[in-house]
Short mmCIF file of C-alpha atoms in Angstrom, two decimals:
data_model
loop_
_atom_site.label_atom_id
_atom_site.label_comp_id
_atom_site.label_asym_id
_atom_site.label_seq_id
_atom_site.Cartn_x
_atom_site.Cartn_y
_atom_site.Cartn_z
CA MET T 1 99.86 19.00 20.26
CA ASP T 2 100.34 18.99 24.03
CA ILE T 3 103.68 19.37 25.75
CA GLU T 4 104.74 19.08 29.38
CA LEU T 5 107.22 21.47 30.93
CA ILE T 6 108.92 21.31 34.28
CA GLU T 7 107.82 24.03 36.70
CA PRO T 8 110.65 26.64 36.42
CA ILE T 9 110.15 27.77 40.02
CA TYR T 10 111.21 24.33 41.27
CA ILE T 11 114.49 24.73 39.38
CA ALA T 12 114.89 28.23 40.76
CA ILE T 13 114.46 27.31 44.45
CA PRO T 14 118.13 26.26 45.05
CA PHE T 15 119.24 29.52 43.44
CA PHE T 16 116.84 31.46 45.67
CA VAL T 17 118.45 29.83 48.73
CA ALA T 18 121.97 30.58 47.49
CA PHE T 19 121.17 34.22 46.75
CA ILE T 20 119.48 34.74 50.13
CA ILE T 21 122.55 33.40 51.93
CA ALA T 22 124.81 35.58 49.79
CA GLU T 23 122.70 38.63 50.60
CA MET T 24 122.84 37.82 54.32
CA VAL T 25 126.63 37.68 54.15
CA TYR T 26 126.62 40.95 52.21
CA ALA T 27 124.33 42.52 54.84
CA ARG T 28 126.59 41.35 57.65
CA THR T 29 129.80 42.56 56.05
CA THR T 30 128.64 45.90 54.59
CA GLY T 31 125.58 46.91 56.66
CA LYS T 32 123.89 47.89 53.38
CA ALA T 33 121.01 45.42 53.73
CA ARG T 34 118.93 44.36 56.72
CA PHE T 35 117.81 40.96 57.97
CA GLU T 36 116.13 40.02 61.25
CA PRO T 37 115.68 36.29 61.96
CA ARG T 38 112.01 36.38 63.05
CA ASP T 39 111.12 38.49 60.05
CA SER T 40 113.09 36.16 57.76
CA ALA T 41 111.42 33.12 59.35
CA ALA T 42 107.96 34.64 58.83
CA SER T 43 108.69 35.52 55.20
CA LEU T 44 110.13 32.11 54.40
CA ALA T 45 107.27 30.32 56.18
CA MET T 46 104.86 32.36 54.07
CA GLY T 47 106.77 31.29 50.96
CA LEU T 48 106.66 27.65 51.94
CA GLY T 49 102.94 27.85 52.69
CA ASN T 50 102.36 29.53 49.35
CA THR T 51 104.13 26.65 47.60
CA ILE T 52 101.96 24.14 49.45
CA ALA T 53 98.82 26.12 48.59
CA GLY T 54 100.00 26.21 44.97
CA VAL T 55 100.30 22.43 44.91
CA LEU T 56 96.86 22.01 46.54
CA PHE T 57 95.06 24.43 44.24
CA ALA T 58 97.04 23.94 41.00
CA GLY T 59 94.43 21.45 39.83
CA ILE T 60 91.67 24.06 40.01
CA THR T 61 93.62 26.51 37.85
CA ALA T 62 94.63 23.81 35.35
CA ALA T 63 91.04 22.54 35.12
CA TRP T 64 89.70 26.06 34.56
CA LEU T 65 92.21 26.95 31.85
CA THR T 66 91.68 23.60 30.11
CA PHE T 67 87.91 24.13 30.27
CA ILE T 68 87.99 27.57 28.67
CA GLN T 69 90.51 26.48 26.03
CA GLN T 70 87.64 25.03 23.97
CA PHE T 71 86.27 28.57 23.55
CA ALA T 72 89.56 30.00 22.22
CA LEU T 73 89.31 32.31 19.21
CA PHE T 74 92.50 31.06 17.59
CA ASP T 75 94.79 28.07 17.86
CA ILE T 76 98.18 29.74 18.26
CA GLY T 77 99.98 26.58 19.30
CA TYR T 78 103.62 26.36 20.32
CA VAL T 79 105.22 28.50 17.61
CA TRP T 80 108.37 30.31 18.76
CA TRP T 81 106.87 33.79 18.79
CA ALA T 82 103.99 32.64 20.94
CA TRP T 83 106.36 32.29 23.93
CA ILE T 84 107.66 35.84 23.53
CA ALA T 85 104.23 37.33 22.90
CA ALA T 86 102.77 35.43 25.87
CA PHE T 87 105.59 36.64 28.13
CA VAL T 88 104.96 40.29 27.22
CA LEU T 89 101.16 40.02 27.35
CA ASP T 90 101.31 38.10 30.63
CA ASP T 91 103.42 40.91 32.09
CA PHE T 92 100.86 43.43 30.85
CA THR T 93 98.15 41.39 32.59
CA TYR T 94 100.32 41.21 35.70
CA TYR T 95 100.58 45.01 35.78
CA TRP T 96 96.79 45.43 35.89
CA SER T 97 96.26 42.51 38.24
CA HIS T 98 98.87 43.99 40.57
CA ARG T 99 97.35 47.46 40.32
CA TRP T 100 93.93 46.09 41.29
CA ALA T 101 95.60 44.15 44.10
CA HIS T 102 96.44 47.55 45.60
CA THR T 103 93.22 49.37 44.80
CA VAL T 104 90.51 46.79 45.49
CA ARG T 105 90.41 45.61 49.10
CA TRP T 106 89.30 42.06 48.23
CA PHE T 107 92.49 41.58 46.23
CA TRP T 108 94.57 43.61 48.69
CA ALA T 109 93.56 41.17 51.45
CA ASP T 110 95.60 38.60 49.57
CA HIS T 111 98.45 40.78 48.34
CA VAL T 112 99.02 42.70 51.62
CA VAL T 113 100.87 39.63 52.89
CA HIS T 114 103.70 40.33 50.45
CA HIS T 115 104.00 43.92 51.70
CA SER T 116 103.72 43.17 55.40
CA SER T 117 107.45 43.06 56.21
CA GLN T 118 109.24 46.21 57.34
CA HIS T 119 112.35 44.74 55.74
CA TYR T 120 113.25 44.65 52.09
CA ASN T 121 115.48 41.75 51.23
CA LEU T 122 115.33 38.56 49.19
CA THR T 123 113.25 36.77 51.83
CA THR T 124 110.59 39.47 51.33
CA ALA T 125 110.26 38.25 47.74
CA LEU T 126 109.15 34.89 49.08
CA ARG T 127 106.64 36.35 51.59
CA GLN T 128 103.60 35.29 49.60
CA PRO T 129 99.93 34.71 50.47
CA TRP T 130 98.37 31.36 51.27
CA PHE T 131 94.77 32.03 50.32
CA THR T 132 95.06 33.48 46.81
CA VAL T 133 92.40 31.02 45.72
CA PHE T 134 89.83 33.24 47.53
CA THR T 135 90.47 36.01 45.01
CA PHE T 136 89.49 33.78 42.07
CA LYS T 137 92.47 35.30 40.29
CA PHE T 138 92.98 32.03 38.45
CA MET T 139 89.70 32.64 36.61
CA TRP T 140 90.67 35.91 35.01
CA LEU T 141 94.44 36.36 35.25
CA GLY T 142 95.48 34.14 32.35
CA SER T 143 92.04 33.48 30.93
CA TRP T 144 92.01 36.14 28.23
CA LEU T 145 95.30 34.84 26.83
CA VAL T 146 93.91 31.30 26.69
CA LEU T 147 90.73 32.61 25.07
CA LEU T 148 92.94 34.38 22.54
CA GLY T 149 94.49 31.02 21.66
CA PHE T 150 97.67 30.67 23.72
CA PRO T 151 98.07 27.16 25.18
CA PRO T 152 97.64 27.07 29.01
CA VAL T 153 101.08 25.43 29.28
CA ILE T 154 102.72 28.53 27.79
CA ILE T 155 100.70 30.83 30.06
CA ALA T 156 101.73 28.86 33.17
CA PHE T 157 105.37 28.77 32.02
CA VAL T 158 105.73 32.49 31.30
CA GLY T 159 103.84 33.28 34.51
CA SER T 160 106.48 31.37 36.46
CA LEU T 161 109.29 33.15 34.60
CA ASN T 162 107.68 36.45 35.54
CA LEU T 163 107.68 35.51 39.22
CA ILE T 164 111.28 34.28 39.06
CA TYR T 165 112.34 37.59 37.52
CA GLN T 166 110.75 39.45 40.41
CA PHE T 167 112.81 37.60 43.01
CA TRP T 168 116.09 39.45 42.51
CA ILE T 169 114.56 42.93 42.57
CA HIS T 170 113.72 42.58 46.29
CA THR T 171 117.04 43.86 47.54
CA GLU T 172 118.74 46.94 48.91
CA ALA T 173 122.11 45.52 47.88
CA ILE T 174 121.80 46.89 44.34
CA THR T 175 121.51 50.67 44.17
CA ARG T 176 120.91 51.27 40.46
CA MET T 177 121.25 49.24 37.28
CA PRO T 178 122.60 50.79 34.04
CA ARG T 179 120.43 53.64 32.78
CA TRP T 180 119.09 51.77 29.74
CA PHE T 181 118.05 48.88 31.95
CA GLU T 182 116.34 51.16 34.49
CA ALA T 183 114.42 52.76 31.60
CA VAL T 184 112.83 49.54 30.38
CA MET T 185 112.98 46.91 33.09
CA ASN T 186 111.69 46.67 36.63
CA THR T 187 114.69 46.95 38.95
CA PRO T 188 115.50 46.88 42.68
CA SER T 189 115.29 50.68 42.74
CA HIS T 190 111.85 50.80 41.08
CA HIS T 191 110.52 48.02 43.26
CA ARG T 192 111.84 49.54 46.50
CA VAL T 193 109.56 52.46 45.70
CA HIS T 194 106.66 50.04 45.29
CA HIS T 195 107.27 48.54 48.75
CA ALA T 196 107.70 51.89 50.48
CA THR T 197 105.05 53.59 52.63
CA ASN T 198 106.38 57.13 52.20
CA PRO T 199 103.33 59.05 50.89
CA ILE T 200 105.13 60.03 47.67
CA TYR T 201 105.80 56.36 46.92
CA LEU T 202 102.39 54.88 47.81
CA ASP T 203 100.64 52.97 45.02
CA ARG T 204 103.40 53.39 42.47
CA ASN T 205 105.47 51.05 40.25
CA TYR T 206 103.16 48.06 39.83
CA ALA T 207 105.33 46.50 37.12
CA GLY T 208 106.40 42.88 37.16
CA VAL T 209 109.17 42.67 34.55
CA PHE T 210 108.81 45.75 32.29
CA ILE T 211 108.59 49.15 34.01
CA ILE T 212 107.22 50.60 30.77
CA TRP T 213 103.64 49.76 31.84
CA ASP T 214 103.92 52.19 34.77
CA LYS T 215 105.32 54.85 32.47
CA MET T 216 102.48 54.25 29.99
CA PHE T 217 99.68 54.30 32.56
CA GLY T 218 100.95 57.12 34.80
CA THR T 219 101.97 55.18 37.89
CA PHE T 220 105.75 55.47 37.63
CA GLN T 221 107.74 57.06 40.44
CA PRO T 222 111.55 57.01 40.45
CA GLU T 223 113.37 56.41 43.72
CA LEU T 224 114.61 59.72 45.11
CA ASP T 225 117.96 59.98 46.85
CA GLU T 226 116.51 62.48 49.34
CA GLU T 227 113.51 60.27 50.20
CA ARG T 228 114.73 57.05 51.75
CA CYS T 229 112.23 54.21 51.46
CA ARG T 230 110.39 53.12 54.60
CA TYR T 231 109.07 49.62 54.02
CA GLY T 232 105.95 47.86 55.19
CA ILE T 233 102.30 48.80 55.21
CA VAL T 234 100.48 51.85 56.49
CA LYS T 235 99.54 49.98 59.68
CA ASN T 236 102.50 47.72 60.31
CA LEU T 237 101.95 44.32 61.87
CA GLY T 238 102.75 43.55 65.49
CA THR T 239 103.10 39.84 64.84
CA TRP T 240 105.39 37.34 63.15
CA ASN T 241 102.73 34.62 63.25
CA PRO T 242 102.31 33.42 59.63
CA LEU T 243 98.66 32.51 60.12
CA ARG T 244 97.81 35.96 61.46
CA ILE T 245 99.84 37.55 58.66
CA SER T 246 97.89 35.47 56.12
CA LEU T 247 94.47 36.17 57.50
CA HIS T 248 94.61 39.66 58.96
CA GLU T 249 93.03 41.62 56.12
CA TRP T 250 90.45 38.91 55.41
CA TRP T 251 89.58 39.10 59.11
CA GLY T 252 89.35 42.90 58.84
CA ILE T 253 86.96 42.63 55.88
CA ALA T 254 84.78 40.10 57.74
CA LYS T 255 84.60 42.35 60.83
CA ASP T 256 83.78 45.45 58.77
CA VAL T 257 81.12 43.68 56.72
CA ALA T 258 79.56 42.21 59.87
CA GLY T 259 79.37 45.70 61.39
CA SER T 260 78.23 47.54 58.26
CA LYS T 261 74.91 49.40 58.33
CA SER T 262 73.82 48.76 54.75
CA PRO T 263 74.57 46.44 51.83
CA LYS T 264 76.18 49.43 50.06
CA ASP T 265 78.59 49.91 52.96
CA ALA T 266 79.33 46.19 53.03
CA LEU T 267 80.18 46.23 49.32
CA GLY T 268 82.38 49.28 49.91
CA TYR T 269 84.30 47.44 52.62
CA ILE T 270 84.89 44.59 50.18
CA PHE T 271 85.57 46.29 46.87
CA ALA T 272 86.55 49.90 47.60
CA PRO T 273 90.24 50.79 48.01
CA PRO T 274 91.98 49.63 51.20
CA GLY T 275 91.33 52.14 54.00
CA TRP T 276 87.89 53.13 52.70
CA SER T 277 85.13 53.64 55.25
CA PRO T 278 81.60 55.04 54.83
CA ASP T 279 82.29 58.08 57.04
CA GLY T 280 85.77 58.71 55.68
CA SER T 281 87.31 58.28 59.13
CA ARG T 282 90.01 55.94 57.84
CA MET T 283 92.73 56.76 55.35
CA THR T 284 93.17 55.41 51.84
CA SER T 285 96.41 55.89 49.92
CA LYS T 286 94.73 58.76 48.11
CA THR T 287 93.83 60.47 51.41
CA ILE T 288 97.34 59.98 52.75
CA LYS T 289 98.81 61.50 49.61
CA GLU T 290 96.41 64.46 49.82
CA ILE T 291 97.30 65.14 53.47
CA TRP T 292 100.99 64.89 52.66
CA GLU T 293 100.66 67.16 49.62
CA ALA T 294 98.71 69.73 51.67
CA GLU T 295 101.35 69.74 54.41
CA ARG T 296 104.11 70.05 51.85
CA ARG T 297 102.36 73.04 50.30
CA ASP T 298 101.91 74.57 53.75
CA GLY T 299 105.62 74.53 54.43
CA GLY T 300 106.35 70.93 55.31
CA ALA T 301 106.19 71.15 59.09
CA ARG T 302 106.51 67.41 59.37
CA ALA T 303 109.89 65.77 59.10
CA ASP T 304 108.50 62.55 57.67
CA SER T 305 111.37 62.15 55.23
CA GLU T 306 113.77 61.54 58.06
CA PRO T 307 114.03 58.12 59.65
CA THR T 308 113.48 58.08 63.40
CA ALA T 309 116.29 57.25 65.77
CA GLY T 310 114.88 53.90 66.81
CA SER T 311 113.81 52.58 63.44
CA ARG T 312 117.12 52.64 61.63
CA LEU T 313 119.72 51.50 64.09
CA PRO T 314 122.92 50.49 62.38
CA ALA T 315 123.86 46.84 62.20
CA GLU T 316 126.12 45.47 64.90
CA MET U 1 106.53 12.06 45.16
CA THR U 2 108.70 14.71 43.48
CA THR U 3 106.48 17.44 44.90
CA LEU U 4 106.73 15.96 48.39
CA LEU U 5 110.52 15.82 48.14
CA ILE U 6 110.59 19.43 46.97
CA LEU U 7 108.42 20.48 49.92
CA ILE U 8 110.59 18.59 52.42
CA GLY U 9 113.70 20.08 50.83
CA SER U 10 112.14 23.55 51.04
CA PHE U 11 111.32 23.07 54.72
CA VAL U 12 114.91 22.02 55.45
CA ALA U 13 116.20 24.98 53.42
CA VAL U 14 113.95 27.45 55.28
CA SER U 15 115.14 26.12 58.65
CA ALA U 16 118.76 26.30 57.51
CA ILE U 17 118.42 29.88 56.26
CA VAL U 18 116.81 31.07 59.49
CA GLY U 19 119.50 29.26 61.50
CA PHE U 20 122.16 30.92 59.36
CA ASN U 21 120.51 34.32 59.92
CA VAL U 22 120.63 33.77 63.70
CA TRP U 23 124.22 32.57 63.56
CA ILE U 24 125.59 35.31 61.32
CA GLY U 25 123.88 38.13 63.30
CA GLY U 26 124.10 41.65 61.97
CA TRP U 27 120.95 43.23 63.38
CA SER U 28 120.43 45.34 66.48
CA PRO U 29 117.28 45.18 68.57
CA SER U 30 115.47 48.48 68.17
CA ARG U 31 115.10 50.81 71.14
CA ILE U 32 113.13 53.99 71.63
CA GLU U 33 115.67 56.52 72.81
CA SER U 34 113.36 59.31 73.95
CA LEU U 35 109.79 60.54 73.97
CA GLU U 36 110.74 62.96 71.19
CA ASP U 37 111.74 59.98 69.03
CA ALA U 38 108.48 58.25 69.90
CA GLY U 39 106.55 61.38 68.96
CA GLN U 40 108.36 61.65 65.66
CA THR U 41 107.67 58.00 64.87
CA LEU U 42 103.98 58.49 65.68
CA ARG U 43 103.73 61.56 63.47
CA GLN U 44 105.41 59.69 60.67
CA ASP U 45 103.39 56.48 60.99
CA LEU U 46 99.97 57.82 61.93
CA LEU U 47 100.25 60.95 59.77
CA THR U 48 97.53 62.98 61.52
CA PHE U 49 98.80 62.35 65.06
CA GLU U 50 100.14 65.41 66.87
CA PRO U 51 102.09 64.41 69.99
CA GLY U 52 101.33 66.34 73.16
CA GLU U 53 103.46 66.99 76.23
CA THR U 54 102.34 63.97 78.25
CA GLY U 55 104.01 60.63 77.72
CA VAL U 56 106.01 57.84 79.23
CA LEU U 57 108.97 55.83 78.02
CA ALA U 58 109.37 52.22 79.17
CA SER U 59 112.41 51.68 81.37
CA ASP U 60 113.78 49.11 78.89
CA GLY U 61 113.25 51.44 75.91
CA LEU U 62 110.98 48.89 74.25
CA ALA U 63 107.77 50.92 74.38
CA ALA U 64 106.47 54.46 74.68
CA LEU U 65 103.06 56.00 75.21
CA VAL U 66 102.40 59.56 74.08
CA GLN U 67 99.16 61.44 74.63
CA SER U 68 97.96 63.35 71.59
CA ARG U 69 97.99 67.13 71.74
CA GLU U 70 94.21 67.38 71.90
CA GLY U 71 94.17 64.63 74.56
CA ARG U 72 91.61 62.39 72.90
CA SER U 73 93.95 59.52 71.99
CA VAL U 74 97.26 57.94 72.93
CA GLY U 75 99.96 56.96 70.51
CA TYR U 76 101.80 53.73 71.27
CA VAL U 77 105.21 52.82 69.89
CA SER U 78 106.61 49.34 70.36
CA ALA U 79 110.11 48.08 69.54
CA ARG U 80 109.83 44.75 67.73
CA GLY U 81 112.91 43.01 66.42
CA ASP U 82 114.94 45.73 64.72
CA THR U 83 111.92 47.87 63.84
CA LEU U 84 109.24 49.97 65.51
CA VAL U 85 105.50 49.50 65.25
CA SER U 86 102.94 52.21 66.09
CA ARG U 87 99.31 52.10 67.09
CA LEU U 88 96.74 54.78 67.81
CA ILE U 89 94.85 53.97 71.01
CA GLU U 90 91.35 55.37 70.84
CA PRO U 91 88.15 54.44 72.66
CA GLY U 92 87.53 50.76 71.99
CA SER U 93 91.11 49.91 70.94
CA VAL U 94 92.08 48.16 74.18
CA SER U 95 90.30 45.08 75.52
CA ARG U 96 92.10 45.25 78.89
CA ALA U 97 95.20 46.65 80.55
CA GLU U 98 96.57 44.58 83.46
CA VAL U 99 99.13 45.87 85.96
CA ARG U 100 101.74 43.41 87.14
CA ASP U 101 104.52 43.62 89.72
CA GLY U 102 107.49 45.77 88.78
CA GLY U 103 105.39 48.48 87.13
CA VAL U 104 104.50 46.31 84.15
CA ILE U 105 101.41 46.87 82.02
CA MET U 106 100.14 43.97 79.92
CA LEU U 107 98.16 45.65 77.20
CA HIS U 108 95.65 43.55 75.26
CA PHE U 109 94.51 45.16 72.02
CA LYS U 110 91.39 44.37 70.05
CA ASP U 111 93.73 44.09 67.11
CA PHE U 112 94.21 40.87 65.15
CA THR U 113 97.73 41.91 64.16
CA PHE U 114 98.86 43.19 67.56
CA PRO U 115 97.22 41.07 70.24
CA THR U 116 99.23 41.59 73.45
CA THR U 117 102.17 43.76 74.41
CA ARG U 118 104.21 44.36 77.55
CA ILE U 119 105.15 47.84 78.76
CA THR U 120 107.68 47.96 81.60
CA LEU U 121 107.44 51.32 83.30
CA GLY U 122 109.31 50.20 86.43
CA LYS U 123 107.03 52.15 88.80
CA ASP U 124 103.80 50.67 90.07
CA ASP U 125 102.04 54.04 90.48
CA ALA U 126 102.81 55.11 86.95
CA ALA U 127 101.76 51.68 85.61
CA ARG U 128 98.41 51.89 87.43
CA GLU U 129 97.80 55.44 86.23
CA TRP U 130 98.55 54.62 82.58
CA ALA U 131 96.63 51.34 82.71
CA THR U 132 93.55 53.23 83.92
CA ARG U 133 94.01 55.86 81.24
CA LEU U 134 94.43 53.24 78.50
CA SER U 135 91.43 51.21 79.70
CA THR U 136 89.21 54.26 79.48
CA GLU U 137 90.56 55.44 76.14
#
């Protein structure tokens, strides 16, 4: 039996627009969230481009999943529990995919786009890459579930639900959810940590929907009241140009590979963690954390918990 | 056809949201208040950067240059929108530094994400001196 489902993200788009406008009004009236038009424009242009790329490359993903379906171990079909199981297993897959997106430069080149804003609001949720097809994610992200016997339609559907869930957590407007919810689900607080560049927060909270994966695999970090999140990436961008935002890390990989002295170095530039270099002259997240830990042990001479005067000016 | 309509609708929605953001306001352009602030930002962003005594703040507060304590590099802070962006200027970072009338330096980085930036020092002598220093970094 084959069924056709409408793409849930298309239904969600009007709600995305409404919530973004509501958050802008909230930001204006309370000063508890931040928007800047050029940043918003860049994020939304990235989202629009991502949708177009999705339309262009959807056929490749669908063809791949349909192709591998013939090798499935079981025929699970469209039974009711399959939807729930697929949702949970897809989120588990998302956790690992997301973790590798931060720890393997080839995947980071794609995912860095989403982290490249120094703002954290609902438009940031839509700041998505255009060239995901280069990562060949479509070949392995949902493949094991299809090979297990879940229909590709279910995998695509629950994958969209997962992304829709992640929209609302990109906000500073919500401080904390009820304790039971924070314990199980990914929330604005948990995800703020994920988007922060403070050394203590780097490479933490990879969850999509359920925060339990981070707690299970040792990557959970709660948001600390005394450590205000600073958003962005370690080397923040000096451009709002969507094409440059899309390509910058791919360009960096190409330059590094072209200048590498051996095939081993070239492979390192592609597959080692972001910030890796053969001579160790650059900083990975691990290095940054080690430096920060060492300074903290030595008495914490640096005041890197405090925002600087120019970076956090109050709203008008 | 449905997809095309959705894309057109999305484009209109994006334009409307950005227009609304401009209209409603609520953000303040960032400014660098002092060299101390610039130094603190550089320490925070670049982690291993130790600001030295030498530095210059742009007359419009939109940029600052701070020499590192050991003198081998310069930290650059730029106000962009309502945020600040930092760069470490080391040998090979700058493709050229032009001096223009009014003590303005046009700094061209070899950086895909930060191509060109304007530093208004207001004094031609100071602009020439820093442009030379940055070109030789």
